[in-house]
Amino acid sequence: MVHNDIHATPAAGHRLIVGRDGLDALIAALRGEGYAVIGPRVRDGAIAYEPVDSTADLPIGVIDEQNGGHYRLNTGPEETLFGYTVGPHSWKRALYPPRQSLWTAARDAEKGFTIEKPDGTPPRQAFLGVRPCELRALGIHDRVFGVQPHDAGHGAQQFTDQGYAARRAEAFVVAVNCGRAGGTCFCTSMGGGPQAEGGYDLAVTEINRNGWHDFLVEAGSEHGRAILDTLPGRRAEVYDVQAAQAVTDAARGQMGRAMVPDVADLLAKNLEHPRWAEVAKRCLSCANCTMVCPTCFCSTMEDVTDLTGERTERVRRWDSCFTLDFSYIHGGSIRQSTASRYRQWITHKLSTWHEQFGTSGCVGCGRCITWCPVGIDITEEARAIHDSTRGTAGGTPEGTNEGRA
């Protein structure tokens, strides 16, 4: 992928101003190349990522309202196509499906049994509407699943998840820069922001100005550039680029949350903090936060046999560190309390992930806050520990003997 700097002088063929017809032409071009175009649609009162045939399928005039344990769709500017932030779906559903068949075995009169693997041909998918935080999540999964090598000092992957790698290689990514931030967004405090910095084939910024409704489309790869050259529109001028920059600058100043600084070190020093017991009083261990998270990747294996006993299947499906059985070994589960399971999740996400993959496991999308039934806020929990340890040695809460010899 090619890193694009929006501050650079626009080059012919690299940036284009298009109308809604230009986005329709983009969808048609991708479908013409054999891609199934997946994009945002309104379903069951939420934004879901599903197949789209044209811009008429997009959430036109829809914005979202998000807070801890709260999500609503409201009416926004009539023509806006990307006025929402993020919904409960993430792109990992397409690249790392919730349920994957690994192999099936069946009785055979001659051979005793036969083993079949599912068709390994990956689908050609084009993702329309990938937010900058989601692009970062895709990059994190590339490291987790061994597609993108990283510093050997941070646990370089020795193996590649072949299914993920095949699907990822066939994916075409159309990013959408954010024009507004949601009430639970905190991407800027996680090192990201509302503007895509790379990892896309095309990036779109929706611009509403002086009665005009335009889209700045820029290429981030050779494939993206080839498709961009086929779209109806005009070359982007400096004032177009400046208008697009103003859109993302406005979103950058609207963050609904912020993560405390140096959170990885903070949590590593406070594994016995009393806050874990406090949050456990509210946590339902429902695993909603891990299911909506764009980077969580825990899974389990299941063998399923049909009623006749003639056929069995091995399936990999999503799991969560919040389930009691996830840490089960012979003799019982290691993490039996809700406090220990919540601590495992947040410390892995924000702290020990760095040791494994050289990056945080959180991109600041805020989904875990919005979709928690009781509104537990990951930034609030980290801040509570931070505030209680301010001015103390070794990260030990004031007024306690936790962690002291």
mmCIF file of C-alpha atoms in Angstrom:
data_model
loop_
_atom_site.group_PDB
_atom_site.id
_atom_site.type_symbol
_atom_site.label_atom_id
_atom_site.label_comp_id
_atom_site.label_asym_id
_atom_site.label_seq_id
_atom_site.Cartn_x
_atom_site.Cartn_y
_atom_site.Cartn_z
ATOM 1 C CA MET A 1 0.000 0.000 0.000
ATOM 2 C CA VAL A 2 1.095 3.573 -0.660
ATOM 3 C CA HIS A 3 1.128 6.064 2.188
ATOM 4 C CA ASN A 4 -0.633 9.275 1.165
ATOM 5 C CA ASP A 5 -0.023 12.672 2.739
ATOM 6 C CA ILE A 6 -3.097 14.843 2.314
ATOM 7 C CA HIS A 7 -0.913 17.924 2.773
ATOM 8 C CA ALA A 8 1.061 17.089 -0.359
ATOM 9 C CA THR A 9 0.378 18.842 -3.659
ATOM 10 C CA PRO A 10 -2.403 16.967 -5.508
ATOM 11 C CA ALA A 11 -1.144 15.030 -8.497
ATOM 12 C CA ALA A 12 -3.262 14.353 -11.594
ATOM 13 C CA GLY A 13 -4.932 10.966 -11.361
ATOM 14 C CA HIS A 14 -4.165 10.591 -7.662
ATOM 15 C CA ARG A 15 -7.041 12.633 -6.250
ATOM 16 C CA LEU A 16 -10.433 13.195 -7.772
ATOM 17 C CA ILE A 17 -13.553 15.118 -6.798
ATOM 18 C CA VAL A 18 -16.656 13.076 -7.578
ATOM 19 C CA GLY A 19 -20.345 13.280 -6.882
ATOM 20 C CA ARG A 20 -22.625 10.502 -5.772
ATOM 21 C CA ASP A 21 -22.611 9.206 -9.352
ATOM 22 C CA GLY A 22 -18.873 8.750 -9.003
ATOM 23 C CA LEU A 23 -19.339 6.482 -5.986
ATOM 24 C CA ASP A 24 -21.952 4.517 -7.904
ATOM 25 C CA ALA A 25 -19.419 4.138 -10.697
ATOM 26 C CA LEU A 26 -16.868 2.935 -8.133
ATOM 27 C CA ILE A 27 -19.233 0.265 -6.821
ATOM 28 C CA ALA A 28 -20.066 -0.796 -10.368
ATOM 29 C CA ALA A 29 -16.381 -0.974 -11.306
ATOM 30 C CA LEU A 30 -15.582 -3.159 -8.304
ATOM 31 C CA ARG A 31 -18.507 -5.458 -9.031
ATOM 32 C CA GLY A 32 -17.359 -5.602 -12.641
ATOM 33 C CA GLU A 33 -14.010 -6.932 -11.438
ATOM 34 C CA GLY A 34 -15.746 -9.715 -9.580
ATOM 35 C CA TYR A 35 -15.765 -8.200 -6.102
ATOM 36 C CA ALA A 36 -18.635 -8.579 -3.676
ATOM 37 C CA VAL A 37 -18.950 -5.031 -2.357
ATOM 38 C CA ILE A 38 -19.592 -4.929 1.393
ATOM 39 C CA GLY A 39 -20.630 -1.628 2.913
ATOM 40 C CA PRO A 40 -22.693 0.065 5.615
ATOM 41 C CA ARG A 41 -26.457 -0.478 5.662
ATOM 42 C CA VAL A 42 -29.161 0.185 8.216
ATOM 43 C CA ARG A 43 -30.470 -3.054 9.684
ATOM 44 C CA ASP A 44 -32.393 -3.626 12.907
ATOM 45 C CA GLY A 45 -31.759 -0.100 14.102
ATOM 46 C CA ALA A 46 -27.974 -0.230 13.673
ATOM 47 C CA ILE A 47 -25.253 0.160 11.042
ATOM 48 C CA ALA A 48 -24.294 -3.271 9.694
ATOM 49 C CA TYR A 49 -21.734 -4.253 7.061
ATOM 50 C CA GLU A 50 -23.570 -6.108 4.295
ATOM 51 C CA PRO A 51 -23.561 -6.408 0.483
ATOM 52 C CA VAL A 52 -24.415 -3.178 -1.345
ATOM 53 C CA ASP A 53 -25.318 -2.687 -5.005
ATOM 54 C CA SER A 54 -25.275 1.124 -5.165
ATOM 55 C CA THR A 55 -25.194 4.235 -2.995
ATOM 56 C CA ALA A 56 -28.965 3.883 -2.570
ATOM 57 C CA ASP A 57 -28.205 1.042 -0.123
ATOM 58 C CA LEU A 58 -26.021 3.238 2.108
ATOM 59 C CA PRO A 59 -27.327 4.916 5.317
ATOM 60 C CA ILE A 60 -28.360 8.154 3.606
ATOM 61 C CA GLY A 61 -29.094 10.962 6.042
ATOM 62 C CA VAL A 62 -28.310 8.814 9.087
ATOM 63 C CA ILE A 63 -26.089 9.661 12.055
ATOM 64 C CA ASP A 64 -25.561 7.722 15.264
ATOM 65 C CA GLU A 65 -25.738 8.659 18.928
ATOM 66 C CA GLN A 66 -23.415 6.698 21.198
ATOM 67 C CA ASN A 67 -22.557 6.632 24.882
ATOM 68 C CA GLY A 68 -21.836 4.019 27.500
ATOM 69 C CA GLY A 69 -24.399 1.263 26.962
ATOM 70 C CA HIS A 70 -26.331 3.508 24.573
ATOM 71 C CA TYR A 71 -26.742 3.429 20.763
ATOM 72 C CA ARG A 72 -29.363 5.134 18.611
ATOM 73 C CA LEU A 73 -29.671 6.080 14.950
ATOM 74 C CA ASN A 74 -30.943 9.590 14.281
ATOM 75 C CA THR A 75 -31.669 11.767 11.284
ATOM 76 C CA GLY A 76 -28.752 13.807 9.987
ATOM 77 C CA PRO A 77 -28.102 15.922 6.870
ATOM 78 C CA GLU A 78 -30.327 14.571 4.083
ATOM 79 C CA GLU A 79 -27.618 13.814 1.528
ATOM 80 C CA THR A 80 -24.923 12.513 3.868
ATOM 81 C CA LEU A 81 -23.817 8.950 3.119
ATOM 82 C CA PHE A 82 -21.193 8.484 5.835
ATOM 83 C CA GLY A 83 -22.497 10.586 8.720
ATOM 84 C CA TYR A 84 -22.427 7.667 11.169
ATOM 85 C CA THR A 85 -19.266 6.580 13.015
ATOM 86 C CA VAL A 86 -19.155 2.813 13.670
ATOM 87 C CA GLY A 87 -21.746 0.169 14.515
ATOM 88 C CA PRO A 88 -21.579 -3.260 16.159
ATOM 89 C CA HIS A 89 -20.022 -4.928 13.104
ATOM 90 C CA SER A 90 -16.319 -4.845 12.294
ATOM 91 C CA TRP A 91 -14.440 -6.012 9.219
ATOM 92 C CA LYS A 92 -12.977 -8.985 11.057
ATOM 93 C CA ARG A 93 -16.290 -10.738 10.322
ATOM 94 C CA ALA A 94 -15.280 -10.871 6.653
ATOM 95 C CA LEU A 95 -11.612 -11.785 7.126
ATOM 96 C CA TYR A 96 -11.853 -13.891 10.287
ATOM 97 C CA PRO A 97 -15.405 -15.307 10.215
ATOM 98 C CA PRO A 98 -17.231 -16.093 13.483
ATOM 99 C CA ARG A 99 -17.521 -19.737 12.391
ATOM 100 C CA GLN A 100 -15.082 -21.554 10.106
ATOM 101 C CA SER A 101 -15.196 -25.187 9.049
ATOM 102 C CA LEU A 102 -11.651 -26.590 9.138
ATOM 103 C CA TRP A 103 -12.360 -30.114 7.897
ATOM 104 C CA THR A 104 -15.006 -32.829 7.769
ATOM 105 C CA ALA A 105 -14.577 -36.588 8.104
ATOM 106 C CA ALA A 106 -16.981 -39.249 6.878
ATOM 107 C CA ARG A 107 -17.132 -43.039 7.058
ATOM 108 C CA ASP A 108 -16.068 -44.779 3.863
ATOM 109 C CA ALA A 109 -16.739 -48.449 3.085
ATOM 110 C CA GLU A 110 -13.373 -48.922 1.368
ATOM 111 C CA LYS A 111 -11.010 -46.518 3.134
ATOM 112 C CA GLY A 112 -12.576 -46.588 6.575
ATOM 113 C CA PHE A 113 -12.996 -42.824 6.529
ATOM 114 C CA THR A 114 -12.233 -39.828 4.327
ATOM 115 C CA ILE A 115 -11.250 -36.303 5.278
ATOM 116 C CA GLU A 116 -12.312 -33.304 3.251
ATOM 117 C CA LYS A 117 -11.207 -29.712 3.565
ATOM 118 C CA PRO A 118 -13.516 -26.856 2.592
ATOM 119 C CA ASP A 119 -12.965 -25.026 -0.676
ATOM 120 C CA GLY A 120 -9.887 -22.894 -0.099
ATOM 121 C CA THR A 121 -10.743 -20.330 -2.786
ATOM 122 C CA PRO A 122 -11.101 -16.995 -0.957
ATOM 123 C CA PRO A 123 -13.956 -14.669 -1.888
ATOM 124 C CA ARG A 124 -13.095 -11.398 -3.624
ATOM 125 C CA GLN A 125 -14.441 -8.756 -1.288
ATOM 126 C CA ALA A 126 -14.343 -4.969 -1.515
ATOM 127 C CA PHE A 127 -14.816 -3.188 1.798
ATOM 128 C CA LEU A 128 -16.559 0.174 1.363
ATOM 129 C CA GLY A 129 -16.541 2.526 4.330
ATOM 130 C CA VAL A 130 -13.551 1.347 6.369
ATOM 131 C CA ARG A 131 -12.882 3.932 9.071
ATOM 132 C CA PRO A 132 -9.304 4.925 10.001
ATOM 133 C CA CYS A 133 -9.570 3.111 13.354
ATOM 134 C CA GLU A 134 -10.694 0.009 11.479
ATOM 135 C CA LEU A 135 -7.751 0.300 9.103
ATOM 136 C CA ARG A 136 -5.474 0.213 12.127
ATOM 137 C CA ALA A 137 -7.365 -2.843 13.389
ATOM 138 C CA LEU A 138 -6.761 -4.593 10.059
ATOM 139 C CA GLY A 139 -3.056 -3.810 10.404
ATOM 140 C CA ILE A 140 -3.056 -5.282 13.904
ATOM 141 C CA HIS A 141 -4.688 -8.476 12.657
ATOM 142 C CA ASP A 142 -2.114 -8.657 9.874
ATOM 143 C CA ARG A 143 0.499 -8.931 12.618
ATOM 144 C CA VAL A 144 -1.506 -11.315 14.777
ATOM 145 C CA PHE A 145 -2.153 -13.724 11.911
ATOM 146 C CA GLY A 146 1.339 -13.532 10.465
ATOM 147 C CA VAL A 147 0.544 -11.663 7.245
ATOM 148 C CA GLN A 148 2.718 -8.674 8.140
ATOM 149 C CA PRO A 149 6.033 -9.573 9.816
ATOM 150 C CA HIS A 150 7.226 -7.409 12.666
ATOM 151 C CA ASP A 151 10.200 -6.903 14.919
ATOM 152 C CA ALA A 152 11.466 -10.228 16.206
ATOM 153 C CA GLY A 153 11.923 -8.546 19.557
ATOM 154 C CA HIS A 154 8.164 -8.408 19.838
ATOM 155 C CA GLY A 155 7.340 -12.059 19.291
ATOM 156 C CA ALA A 156 7.523 -12.277 15.519
ATOM 157 C CA GLN A 157 4.977 -14.721 14.158
ATOM 158 C CA GLN A 158 6.402 -18.025 12.979
ATOM 159 C CA PHE A 159 3.159 -19.163 11.374
ATOM 160 C CA THR A 160 0.563 -17.609 9.130
ATOM 161 C CA ASP A 161 -3.171 -18.209 9.353
ATOM 162 C CA GLN A 162 -3.658 -19.326 5.761
ATOM 163 C CA GLY A 163 -7.389 -18.633 5.641
ATOM 164 C CA TYR A 164 -7.017 -15.076 6.905
ATOM 165 C CA ALA A 165 -4.041 -14.435 4.628
ATOM 166 C CA ALA A 166 -5.925 -15.649 1.550
ATOM 167 C CA ARG A 167 -8.994 -13.527 2.296
ATOM 168 C CA ARG A 168 -6.856 -10.498 3.115
ATOM 169 C CA ALA A 169 -4.929 -10.784 -0.159
ATOM 170 C CA GLU A 170 -8.192 -10.684 -2.138
ATOM 171 C CA ALA A 171 -9.654 -7.703 -0.265
ATOM 172 C CA PHE A 172 -9.974 -4.242 -1.833
ATOM 173 C CA VAL A 173 -10.208 -1.519 0.822
ATOM 174 C CA VAL A 174 -12.113 1.742 0.376
ATOM 175 C CA ALA A 175 -11.509 3.854 3.470
ATOM 176 C CA VAL A 176 -13.781 6.690 4.572
ATOM 177 C CA ASN A 177 -12.300 9.516 6.612
ATOM 178 C CA CYS A 178 -14.387 10.638 9.566
ATOM 179 C CA GLY A 179 -16.330 13.892 9.461
ATOM 180 C CA ARG A 180 -17.529 13.563 13.035
ATOM 181 C CA ALA A 181 -16.556 11.618 16.129
ATOM 182 C CA GLY A 182 -18.938 9.573 18.238
ATOM 183 C CA GLY A 183 -19.544 9.918 21.951
ATOM 184 C CA THR A 184 -17.350 6.921 22.724
ATOM 185 C CA CYS A 185 -14.550 7.555 20.217
ATOM 186 C CA PHE A 186 -11.004 7.962 21.554
ATOM 187 C CA CYS A 187 -8.808 7.086 18.566
ATOM 188 C CA THR A 188 -6.590 10.172 18.853
ATOM 189 C CA SER A 189 -5.432 9.204 22.343
ATOM 190 C CA MET A 190 -4.497 5.746 20.990
ATOM 191 C CA GLY A 191 -2.158 7.193 18.372
ATOM 192 C CA GLY A 192 -4.690 7.250 15.549
ATOM 193 C CA GLY A 193 -7.081 9.832 14.209
ATOM 194 C CA PRO A 194 -10.058 10.471 11.936
ATOM 195 C CA GLN A 195 -7.880 10.544 8.795
ATOM 196 C CA ALA A 196 -6.601 7.383 7.111
ATOM 197 C CA GLU A 197 -2.808 7.252 6.985
ATOM 198 C CA GLY A 198 -2.320 4.207 4.771
ATOM 199 C CA GLY A 199 -3.375 0.622 4.280
ATOM 200 C CA TYR A 200 -6.137 1.420 1.778
ATOM 201 C CA ASP A 201 -6.622 1.177 -1.967
ATOM 202 C CA LEU A 202 -8.889 4.242 -2.108
ATOM 203 C CA ALA A 203 -9.814 6.771 0.562
ATOM 204 C CA VAL A 204 -12.966 8.914 0.496
ATOM 205 C CA THR A 205 -13.687 12.150 2.344
ATOM 206 C CA GLU A 206 -17.277 13.411 2.254
ATOM 207 C CA ILE A 207 -17.441 17.194 1.919
ATOM 208 C CA ASN A 208 -20.544 19.363 2.426
ATOM 209 C CA ARG A 209 -19.818 23.000 1.623
ATOM 210 C CA ASN A 210 -21.813 25.982 0.389
ATOM 211 C CA GLY A 211 -24.617 23.806 -0.921
ATOM 212 C CA TRP A 212 -22.225 21.419 -2.676
ATOM 213 C CA HIS A 213 -21.999 17.752 -1.736
ATOM 214 C CA ASP A 214 -18.736 16.253 -2.998
ATOM 215 C CA PHE A 215 -16.387 13.378 -2.276
ATOM 216 C CA LEU A 216 -12.627 13.632 -2.420
ATOM 217 C CA VAL A 217 -11.288 10.247 -3.534
ATOM 218 C CA GLU A 218 -7.558 9.515 -3.365
ATOM 219 C CA ALA A 219 -5.559 6.462 -4.339
ATOM 220 C CA GLY A 220 -3.418 4.495 -1.921
ATOM 221 C CA SER A 221 -2.341 1.648 -4.227
ATOM 222 C CA GLU A 222 -1.711 0.983 -7.905
ATOM 223 C CA HIS A 223 -4.954 -0.967 -8.132
ATOM 224 C CA GLY A 224 -6.799 1.900 -6.490
ATOM 225 C CA ARG A 225 -5.230 4.386 -8.887
ATOM 226 C CA ALA A 226 -6.292 2.316 -11.887
ATOM 227 C CA ILE A 227 -9.907 2.295 -10.718
ATOM 228 C CA LEU A 228 -9.795 5.993 -9.767
ATOM 229 C CA ASP A 229 -8.816 6.861 -13.334
ATOM 230 C CA THR A 230 -12.075 5.329 -14.611
ATOM 231 C CA LEU A 231 -14.403 7.366 -12.374
ATOM 232 C CA PRO A 232 -16.352 10.428 -13.557
ATOM 233 C CA GLY A 233 -15.179 13.592 -11.822
ATOM 234 C CA ARG A 234 -12.622 16.357 -11.897
ATOM 235 C CA ARG A 235 -9.078 16.724 -10.649
ATOM 236 C CA ALA A 236 -8.921 17.804 -7.014
ATOM 237 C CA GLU A 237 -7.556 21.300 -6.508
ATOM 238 C CA VAL A 238 -5.754 22.690 -3.479
ATOM 239 C CA TYR A 239 -8.959 24.161 -2.037
ATOM 240 C CA ASP A 240 -10.629 20.736 -2.287
ATOM 241 C CA VAL A 241 -7.809 19.142 -0.311
ATOM 242 C CA GLN A 242 -8.031 21.925 2.258
ATOM 243 C CA ALA A 243 -11.788 21.406 2.578
ATOM 244 C CA ALA A 244 -11.248 17.679 3.137
ATOM 245 C CA GLN A 245 -8.598 18.453 5.758
ATOM 246 C CA ALA A 246 -11.062 20.726 7.553
ATOM 247 C CA VAL A 247 -13.529 17.825 7.732
ATOM 248 C CA THR A 248 -11.128 15.523 9.560
ATOM 249 C CA ASP A 249 -9.769 18.358 11.699
ATOM 250 C CA ALA A 250 -13.294 18.999 12.967
ATOM 251 C CA ALA A 251 -13.714 15.319 13.871
ATOM 252 C CA ARG A 252 -10.368 15.312 15.663
ATOM 253 C CA GLY A 253 -11.668 17.933 18.062
ATOM 254 C CA GLN A 254 -14.862 16.018 18.894
ATOM 255 C CA MET A 255 -13.513 12.938 20.673
ATOM 256 C CA GLY A 256 -15.955 11.742 23.311
ATOM 257 C CA ARG A 257 -13.309 9.953 25.397
ATOM 258 C CA ALA A 258 -9.549 9.857 25.982
ATOM 259 C CA MET A 259 -7.198 7.141 27.193
ATOM 260 C CA VAL A 260 -4.739 8.005 29.964
ATOM 261 C CA PRO A 261 -1.074 8.253 28.895
ATOM 262 C CA ASP A 262 1.362 5.380 29.439
ATOM 263 C CA VAL A 263 -1.515 2.983 30.074
ATOM 264 C CA ALA A 264 0.530 -0.134 29.248
ATOM 265 C CA ASP A 265 3.000 0.519 32.048
ATOM 266 C CA LEU A 266 0.226 1.683 34.400
ATOM 267 C CA LEU A 267 -1.722 -1.565 34.142
ATOM 268 C CA ALA A 268 1.377 -3.747 34.325
ATOM 269 C CA LYS A 269 2.175 -2.176 37.712
ATOM 270 C CA ASN A 270 -1.344 -2.552 39.105
ATOM 271 C CA LEU A 271 -2.329 -6.184 38.671
ATOM 272 C CA GLU A 272 -3.605 -6.322 42.275
ATOM 273 C CA HIS A 273 -5.426 -2.987 42.247
ATOM 274 C CA PRO A 274 -8.792 -2.960 44.094
ATOM 275 C CA ARG A 275 -10.435 -1.427 41.021
ATOM 276 C CA TRP A 276 -10.658 -4.905 39.454
ATOM 277 C CA ALA A 277 -13.073 -5.972 42.196
ATOM 278 C CA GLU A 278 -15.073 -2.770 41.754
ATOM 279 C CA VAL A 279 -15.596 -3.229 38.024
ATOM 280 C CA ALA A 280 -16.453 -6.910 38.574
ATOM 281 C CA LYS A 281 -19.527 -5.824 40.562
ATOM 282 C CA ARG A 282 -20.987 -4.423 37.334
ATOM 283 C CA CYS A 283 -19.469 -6.679 34.661
ATOM 284 C CA LEU A 284 -21.841 -9.386 33.404
ATOM 285 C CA SER A 285 -19.086 -11.418 31.658
ATOM 286 C CA CYS A 286 -21.387 -11.320 28.629
ATOM 287 C CA ALA A 287 -18.445 -10.949 26.183
ATOM 288 C CA ASN A 288 -20.180 -8.182 24.202
ATOM 289 C CA CYS A 289 -17.019 -6.078 24.325
ATOM 290 C CA THR A 290 -14.907 -8.811 22.735
ATOM 291 C CA MET A 291 -17.495 -9.680 20.083
ATOM 292 C CA VAL A 292 -17.763 -6.106 18.785
ATOM 293 C CA CYS A 293 -14.035 -5.369 19.162
ATOM 294 C CA PRO A 294 -12.293 -5.155 15.752
ATOM 295 C CA THR A 295 -9.066 -6.709 17.100
ATOM 296 C CA CYS A 296 -10.082 -9.429 19.598
ATOM 297 C CA PHE A 297 -9.302 -12.803 18.051
ATOM 298 C CA CYS A 298 -9.827 -15.472 20.736
ATOM 299 C CA SER A 299 -11.239 -18.711 19.357
ATOM 300 C CA THR A 300 -12.055 -22.283 20.317
ATOM 301 C CA MET A 301 -12.291 -25.581 18.447
ATOM 302 C CA GLU A 302 -15.350 -27.814 18.396
ATOM 303 C CA ASP A 303 -15.903 -31.277 16.929
ATOM 304 C CA VAL A 304 -19.490 -31.876 15.864
ATOM 305 C CA THR A 305 -20.823 -35.302 14.880
ATOM 306 C CA ASP A 306 -24.144 -35.870 13.133
ATOM 307 C CA LEU A 307 -26.851 -38.053 14.678
ATOM 308 C CA THR A 308 -25.947 -41.065 12.532
ATOM 309 C CA GLY A 309 -22.320 -41.013 13.595
ATOM 310 C CA GLU A 310 -21.326 -41.133 9.935
ATOM 311 C CA ARG A 311 -19.947 -37.629 9.613
ATOM 312 C CA THR A 312 -18.047 -35.234 11.862
ATOM 313 C CA GLU A 313 -16.784 -31.688 11.430
ATOM 314 C CA ARG A 314 -14.120 -29.636 13.161
ATOM 315 C CA VAL A 315 -15.112 -25.981 13.541
ATOM 316 C CA ARG A 316 -13.245 -22.943 14.752
ATOM 317 C CA ARG A 317 -15.491 -20.265 16.211
ATOM 318 C CA TRP A 318 -15.035 -17.014 18.067
ATOM 319 C CA ASP A 319 -14.621 -17.286 21.811
ATOM 320 C CA SER A 320 -13.882 -14.774 24.552
ATOM 321 C CA CYS A 321 -11.608 -14.482 27.557
ATOM 322 C CA PHE A 322 -14.770 -13.524 29.470
ATOM 323 C CA THR A 323 -16.208 -17.029 29.263
ATOM 324 C CA LEU A 324 -15.508 -19.325 32.207
ATOM 325 C CA ASP A 325 -14.453 -22.247 30.019
ATOM 326 C CA PHE A 326 -11.935 -20.216 27.999
ATOM 327 C CA SER A 327 -9.214 -20.690 30.632
ATOM 328 C CA TYR A 328 -10.216 -24.283 31.400
ATOM 329 C CA ILE A 329 -7.465 -26.848 31.762
ATOM 330 C CA HIS A 330 -7.525 -30.237 33.472
ATOM 331 C CA GLY A 331 -8.806 -29.592 36.970
ATOM 332 C CA GLY A 332 -10.810 -26.436 36.278
ATOM 333 C CA SER A 333 -10.690 -22.873 34.964
ATOM 334 C CA ILE A 334 -7.755 -20.643 35.814
ATOM 335 C CA ARG A 335 -9.791 -17.423 35.822
ATOM 336 C CA GLN A 336 -12.862 -18.245 37.849
ATOM 337 C CA SER A 337 -13.774 -14.727 38.984
ATOM 338 C CA THR A 338 -15.212 -11.947 36.861
ATOM 339 C CA ALA A 339 -12.519 -9.621 38.211
ATOM 340 C CA SER A 340 -9.732 -11.866 36.896
ATOM 341 C CA ARG A 341 -11.383 -12.166 33.485
ATOM 342 C CA TYR A 342 -11.902 -8.420 33.111
ATOM 343 C CA ARG A 343 -8.316 -7.807 34.208
ATOM 344 C CA GLN A 344 -7.090 -10.330 31.641
ATOM 345 C CA TRP A 345 -8.988 -8.590 28.857
ATOM 346 C CA ILE A 346 -7.968 -5.011 29.576
ATOM 347 C CA THR A 347 -4.345 -5.764 30.474
ATOM 348 C CA HIS A 348 -3.880 -7.865 27.334
ATOM 349 C CA LYS A 349 -5.595 -5.292 25.156
ATOM 350 C CA LEU A 350 -3.711 -2.275 26.480
ATOM 351 C CA SER A 351 -0.487 -3.683 27.932
ATOM 352 C CA THR A 352 0.838 -7.163 27.154
ATOM 353 C CA TRP A 353 -0.282 -6.954 23.501
ATOM 354 C CA HIS A 354 2.741 -4.695 23.051
ATOM 355 C CA GLU A 355 5.036 -7.518 24.150
ATOM 356 C CA GLN A 356 3.468 -9.971 21.722
ATOM 357 C CA PHE A 357 2.924 -7.839 18.641
ATOM 358 C CA GLY A 358 4.744 -4.533 19.155
ATOM 359 C CA THR A 359 1.540 -2.503 19.240
ATOM 360 C CA SER A 360 -1.514 -1.874 21.367
ATOM 361 C CA GLY A 361 -4.534 -4.095 20.828
ATOM 362 C CA CYS A 362 -6.897 -1.115 21.042
ATOM 363 C CA VAL A 363 -7.612 1.402 18.278
ATOM 364 C CA GLY A 364 -9.997 3.640 20.241
ATOM 365 C CA CYS A 365 -13.159 2.869 18.245
ATOM 366 C CA GLY A 366 -15.279 2.887 21.432
ATOM 367 C CA ARG A 367 -17.411 -0.124 20.520
ATOM 368 C CA CYS A 368 -16.681 -1.896 23.815
ATOM 369 C CA ILE A 369 -18.092 1.105 25.703
ATOM 370 C CA THR A 370 -21.182 1.555 23.540
ATOM 371 C CA TRP A 371 -22.180 -2.104 23.454
ATOM 372 C CA CYS A 372 -21.543 -2.935 27.110
ATOM 373 C CA PRO A 373 -25.032 -3.507 28.605
ATOM 374 C CA VAL A 374 -24.008 -1.774 31.830
ATOM 375 C CA GLY A 375 -21.872 0.928 30.211
ATOM 376 C CA ILE A 376 -18.454 -0.077 31.543
ATOM 377 C CA ASP A 377 -15.930 2.314 30.039
ATOM 378 C CA ILE A 378 -12.388 1.056 29.336
ATOM 379 C CA THR A 379 -11.044 4.632 29.463
ATOM 380 C CA GLU A 380 -12.790 5.283 32.776
ATOM 381 C CA GLU A 381 -11.381 2.112 34.341
ATOM 382 C CA ALA A 382 -7.851 2.994 33.253
ATOM 383 C CA ARG A 383 -8.273 6.554 34.518
ATOM 384 C CA ALA A 384 -9.545 5.367 37.888
ATOM 385 C CA ILE A 385 -6.369 3.335 38.383
ATOM 386 C CA HIS A 386 -4.254 6.218 37.110
ATOM 387 C CA ASP A 387 -5.851 8.752 39.451
ATOM 388 C CA SER A 388 -5.587 6.489 42.489
ATOM 389 C CA THR A 389 -1.874 5.901 41.925
ATOM 390 C CA ARG A 390 -0.887 9.476 41.199
ATOM 391 C CA GLY A 391 2.003 10.491 43.387
ATOM 392 C CA THR A 392 2.602 6.990 44.781
ATOM 393 C CA ALA A 393 5.602 4.745 44.314
ATOM 394 C CA GLY A 394 5.484 1.622 42.216
ATOM 395 C CA GLY A 395 1.902 2.158 41.087
ATOM 396 C CA THR A 396 0.467 1.198 44.488
ATOM 397 C CA PRO A 397 -2.946 2.701 45.384
ATOM 398 C CA GLU A 398 -2.829 5.295 48.119
ATOM 399 C CA GLY A 399 -4.157 4.096 51.435
ATOM 400 C CA THR A 400 -3.637 0.386 50.676
ATOM 401 C CA ASN A 401 -0.924 -2.172 51.201
ATOM 402 C CA GLU A 402 -1.486 -3.803 47.825
ATOM 403 C CA GLY A 403 1.799 -4.751 46.223
ATOM 404 C CA ARG A 404 3.929 -3.939 49.267
ATOM 405 C CA ALA A 405 6.068 -6.527 50.965
#
